[in-house]
Tab-separated table of C-alpha atoms in Angstrom:
chain	number	residue	atom	x	y	z
A	1	MET	CA	55.758	30.004	-41.694
A	2	SER	CA	57.452	26.558	-43.343
A	3	ASP	CA	55.351	23.443	-44.098
A	4	SER	CA	56.344	21.844	-40.768
A	5	GLN	CA	54.781	24.761	-38.514
A	6	LEU	CA	51.470	25.306	-37.504
A	7	ALA	CA	50.154	28.280	-35.779
A	8	LEU	CA	48.325	27.640	-32.670
A	9	PRO	CA	47.039	29.961	-30.075
A	10	GLY	CA	49.185	30.983	-26.888
A	11	MET	CA	49.779	33.814	-24.593
A	12	LEU	CA	52.728	36.272	-24.612
A	13	ALA	CA	53.755	38.318	-21.412
A	14	ASP	CA	51.939	41.472	-23.549
A	15	GLY	CA	48.963	39.587	-23.900
A	16	ALA	CA	49.321	38.820	-27.576
A	17	VAL	CA	48.439	35.628	-28.740
A	18	GLU	CA	50.989	33.612	-30.913
A	19	TRP	CA	51.800	29.908	-30.562
A	20	VAL	CA	53.726	28.199	-33.150
A	21	TRP	CA	53.860	24.296	-33.255
A	22	CYS	CA	57.120	22.909	-34.962
A	23	GLU	CA	57.183	19.167	-35.498
A	24	GLU	CA	60.812	17.719	-35.179
A	25	SER	CA	62.748	17.423	-38.184
A	26	GLU	CA	64.368	13.736	-37.343
A	27	ASP	CA	62.476	10.615	-38.297
A	28	VAL	CA	60.944	9.679	-34.563
A	29	THR	CA	59.939	6.112	-33.897
A	30	ASP	CA	58.150	4.725	-31.002
A	31	GLU	CA	61.601	3.709	-29.524
A	32	THR	CA	63.493	7.129	-30.238
A	33	ARG	CA	60.723	9.133	-28.935
A	34	PHE	CA	60.939	7.765	-25.227
A	35	VAL	CA	64.837	7.869	-24.323
A	36	HIS	CA	65.447	8.422	-20.803
A	37	ARG	CA	68.801	7.193	-18.737
A	38	ALA	CA	68.023	6.444	-15.029
A	39	VAL	CA	70.468	8.262	-13.059
A	40	MET	CA	70.363	6.146	-9.538
A	41	THR	CA	70.325	2.642	-10.984
A	42	GLU	CA	72.968	1.707	-8.517
A	43	GLU	CA	70.941	2.742	-5.160
A	44	VAL	CA	67.868	1.282	-6.798
A	45	MET	CA	69.573	-2.244	-6.980
A	46	PHE	CA	71.230	-2.058	-3.729
A	47	ALA	CA	67.831	-1.171	-2.157
A	48	LEU	CA	65.981	-3.790	-4.064
A	49	SER	CA	68.733	-6.320	-3.975
A	50	PRO	CA	66.987	-8.656	-6.439
A	51	ARG	CA	67.740	-12.318	-6.471
A	52	PRO	CA	68.493	-14.945	-8.957
A	53	GLY	CA	64.713	-16.110	-9.733
A	54	GLY	CA	63.032	-13.898	-8.109
A	55	VAL	CA	59.655	-12.042	-9.417
A	56	TYR	CA	59.571	-8.098	-9.271
A	57	LEU	CA	57.397	-5.489	-9.814
A	58	ASP	CA	58.178	-2.028	-11.427
A	59	ALA	CA	55.430	-0.096	-10.884
A	60	THR	CA	57.048	2.608	-13.388
A	61	LEU	CA	58.401	1.260	-16.358
A	62	GLY	CA	59.525	4.674	-18.121
A	63	ALA	CA	62.554	3.917	-20.358
A	64	GLY	CA	62.805	0.624	-18.581
A	65	GLY	CA	66.479	1.577	-16.728
A	66	HIS	CA	65.439	-0.189	-13.650
A	67	THR	CA	63.531	-3.208	-15.395
A	68	ALA	CA	66.735	-3.883	-17.623
A	69	ALA	CA	68.959	-3.738	-14.863
A	70	ILE	CA	66.622	-6.273	-12.730
A	71	LEU	CA	66.586	-8.296	-15.808
A	72	GLU	CA	70.415	-8.785	-15.673
A	73	ILE	CA	69.975	-11.048	-12.647
A	74	PRO	CA	69.695	-14.818	-13.730
A	75	ASP	CA	66.369	-16.171	-14.263
A	76	THR	CA	64.927	-13.026	-12.715
A	77	ARG	CA	61.066	-11.907	-13.639
A	78	VAL	CA	59.944	-8.567	-14.310
A	79	ILE	CA	56.181	-7.350	-14.319
A	80	ALA	CA	56.641	-3.763	-15.419
A	81	PHE	CA	53.700	-0.973	-15.658
A	82	ASP	CA	53.571	2.142	-16.917
A	83	ARG	CA	50.207	4.134	-17.963
A	84	ASP	CA	52.086	6.024	-20.664
A	85	ALA	CA	51.306	4.063	-24.130
A	86	GLU	CA	54.660	5.516	-25.479
A	87	ALA	CA	56.768	4.125	-22.921
A	88	VAL	CA	55.205	0.883	-23.137
A	89	ALA	CA	55.872	0.914	-27.068
A	90	ALA	CA	59.411	1.890	-26.609
A	91	ALA	CA	59.975	-0.923	-24.321
A	92	GLY	CA	59.652	-3.196	-27.574
A	93	LYS	CA	63.774	-4.231	-27.390
A	94	LEU	CA	63.873	-5.158	-24.305
A	95	ARG	CA	60.701	-7.464	-24.501
A	96	ALA	CA	62.296	-8.897	-27.246
A	97	ALA	CA	65.357	-9.511	-25.644
A	98	HIS	CA	63.951	-11.311	-22.692
A	99	PRO	CA	60.326	-12.526	-24.010
A	100	GLU	CA	59.973	-15.103	-21.211
A	101	ARG	CA	61.120	-12.857	-18.512
A	102	LEU	CA	59.395	-9.530	-18.779
A	103	THR	CA	55.550	-8.762	-19.179
A	104	VAL	CA	54.972	-5.085	-19.850
A	105	VAL	CA	51.547	-3.699	-18.683
A	106	HIS	CA	49.957	-0.892	-19.895
A	107	SER	CA	47.961	0.272	-17.027
A	108	VAL	CA	48.178	2.494	-13.957
A	109	PHE	CA	50.402	1.469	-10.949
A	110	SER	CA	47.122	1.582	-8.591
A	111	ARG	CA	45.802	-1.458	-10.465
A	112	ALA	CA	48.815	-3.562	-9.911
A	113	GLN	CA	47.277	-6.036	-7.091
A	114	GLU	CA	44.168	-6.622	-9.972
A	115	GLU	CA	46.847	-7.101	-13.054
A	116	LEU	CA	48.916	-9.615	-10.964
A	117	ALA	CA	46.043	-11.687	-9.921
A	118	ARG	CA	44.991	-11.600	-13.703
A	119	LEU	CA	48.581	-12.858	-14.721
A	120	GLY	CA	48.176	-15.464	-11.931
A	121	ILE	CA	50.969	-14.049	-9.911
A	122	GLU	CA	49.967	-14.298	-5.779
A	123	ARG	CA	53.341	-12.507	-4.822
A	124	VAL	CA	56.314	-10.621	-5.617
A	125	ASP	CA	59.752	-10.319	-4.099
A	126	GLY	CA	60.334	-6.365	-4.760
A	127	VAL	CA	58.681	-3.676	-5.712
A	128	CYS	CA	60.398	-0.460	-7.446
A	129	ALA	CA	58.524	2.776	-8.014
A	130	ASP	CA	60.390	5.493	-9.584
A	131	LEU	CA	57.389	8.116	-9.193
A	132	GLY	CA	57.209	11.132	-11.017
A	133	VAL	CA	57.338	12.057	-14.931
A	134	SER	CA	60.219	11.127	-17.256
A	135	SER	CA	62.209	13.584	-19.197
A	136	PRO	CA	60.660	12.573	-22.638
A	137	GLN	CA	57.269	13.734	-21.542
A	138	LEU	CA	58.396	16.944	-20.643
A	139	ASP	CA	60.928	17.544	-23.499
A	140	ASP	CA	58.258	16.405	-26.526
A	141	GLY	CA	56.184	19.243	-27.300
A	142	LEU	CA	53.390	17.177	-28.672
A	143	ARG	CA	52.948	16.002	-25.171
A	144	GLY	CA	52.227	19.984	-24.347
A	145	MET	CA	54.374	19.443	-21.206
A	146	SER	CA	57.351	21.110	-22.173
A	147	PHE	CA	58.865	24.564	-20.853
A	148	ARG	CA	61.131	24.526	-24.383
A	149	ARG	CA	58.893	23.700	-26.941
A	150	GLU	CA	55.112	24.743	-27.748
A	151	GLY	CA	52.458	22.491	-28.675
A	152	PRO	CA	48.944	21.673	-27.935
A	153	LEU	CA	47.603	21.818	-24.658
A	154	ASP	CA	47.478	18.104	-24.045
A	155	MET	CA	49.354	17.262	-21.090
A	156	ARG	CA	47.832	13.582	-20.795
A	157	MET	CA	50.020	10.675	-19.155
A	158	ASP	CA	48.139	8.253	-21.522
A	159	ARG	CA	47.237	9.872	-24.579
A	160	THR	CA	44.829	6.909	-25.776
A	161	SER	CA	42.331	7.730	-23.117
A	162	GLU	CA	41.145	10.530	-20.627
A	163	GLU	CA	40.419	14.209	-21.986
A	164	THR	CA	43.362	16.787	-22.848
A	165	ALA	CA	44.209	19.830	-20.701
A	166	GLU	CA	42.712	21.869	-23.207
A	167	SER	CA	39.142	20.117	-22.656
A	168	LEU	CA	39.278	20.077	-19.237
A	169	ILE	CA	39.704	23.969	-19.188
A	170	ALA	CA	36.905	24.611	-21.574
A	171	ARG	CA	34.323	22.022	-19.465
A	172	LEU	CA	35.129	23.210	-16.334
A	173	SER	CA	33.982	26.563	-14.829
A	174	ASP	CA	36.359	28.987	-13.063
A	175	ASP	CA	35.309	27.404	-9.354
A	176	GLY	CA	35.686	24.055	-10.737
A	177	LEU	CA	39.024	24.600	-12.031
A	178	ALA	CA	40.281	26.187	-9.096
A	179	ASP	CA	39.266	23.117	-6.755
A	180	VAL	CA	41.264	20.854	-9.531
A	181	LEU	CA	44.139	23.237	-8.848
A	182	TYR	CA	43.324	23.344	-5.020
A	183	THR	CA	43.056	19.799	-4.515
A	184	LEU	CA	45.425	18.257	-6.729
A	185	GLY	CA	47.937	20.740	-6.869
A	186	ASP	CA	47.692	22.238	-3.561
A	187	GLU	CA	47.936	25.393	-4.903
A	188	HIS	CA	46.586	28.024	-2.549
A	189	ARG	CA	46.243	30.910	-4.973
A	190	SER	CA	44.049	28.248	-7.154
A	191	ARG	CA	41.008	30.720	-7.669
A	192	ARG	CA	43.357	33.569	-8.939
A	193	ILE	CA	45.134	31.266	-11.158
A	194	ALA	CA	41.955	29.781	-12.188
A	195	ARG	CA	40.501	32.804	-13.412
A	196	SER	CA	43.609	33.640	-15.331
A	197	ILE	CA	43.994	30.526	-17.227
A	198	LYS	CA	40.145	30.554	-18.190
A	199	ARG	CA	40.713	34.167	-19.429
A	200	GLY	CA	43.630	33.273	-21.246
A	201	SER	CA	41.763	30.461	-23.037
A	202	MET	CA	38.688	32.127	-23.848
A	203	ARG	CA	40.987	34.840	-25.576
A	204	ALA	CA	43.235	32.429	-27.465
A	205	THR	CA	39.973	30.497	-28.809
A	206	SER	CA	38.510	33.816	-29.866
A	207	THR	CA	41.632	34.235	-32.036
A	208	ARG	CA	42.433	30.866	-32.961
A	209	PRO	CA	42.944	30.590	-36.654
A	210	SER	CA	40.730	28.257	-38.996
A	211	ILE	CA	43.012	25.128	-40.159
C-alpha cells in the first residue's frame, strides 16, 4: 500500500472487508475539483429567454454553466444558489468576471425567497433550476457517492454542515433507517435493505484498522 492510500472498511461480495481509499495524484483546487459541462444550455436559454437588464435566479449553480450563459446577455443580473460549498468556491472566476452582476449564495434553494429579501430583491424575471446531482459530486471519491472510486461514507451535499451517512447509519435503529429509505427514497424493500446496511456497518466497524 502506497503512502497515498488508506485502508478503510467496505463490503465485498463474499462478505470480506476490504476498502482502500486513494488520494487523487494530480493537484486539485477548488476550481478544478468542481468541473461540469451543462449539456442542455441552448434549450434552457430558449425556455428562459433572458432579456437585457433582467434579474434571474439560478437555483442550482453547480459548475455555473447556465449562470454563465445568462450573464452573456448584456446587463443581466444573476442570483445563484448552491448548497454545495465546493460549487460556491468553484464560481470564483465567474464572480471575478462579473462582480457587479453575479451574487452567489451558499444556501439551499428552498430559502430563495428569504435570501432574495435579504438582498433587497422583491422579484426576478426568471428562474432556472437544474435539479439533481452533478457529476463532480459523483466522481469524487471523497464525497462518498462515487460508483467508481472508494472513499469515506460521507454523502453530504454540503460538507460544511449536517452529519455524514456513516454517522446517520450509526445513530439510527434498523426501523429508523428503514423509515428514511421508505419516506425519502420511496424504497418498498426498505426494511430488508436497512437490516443489510446495519449488519454490514457493524461488521465493517468491528474490523476497522486502527489509524
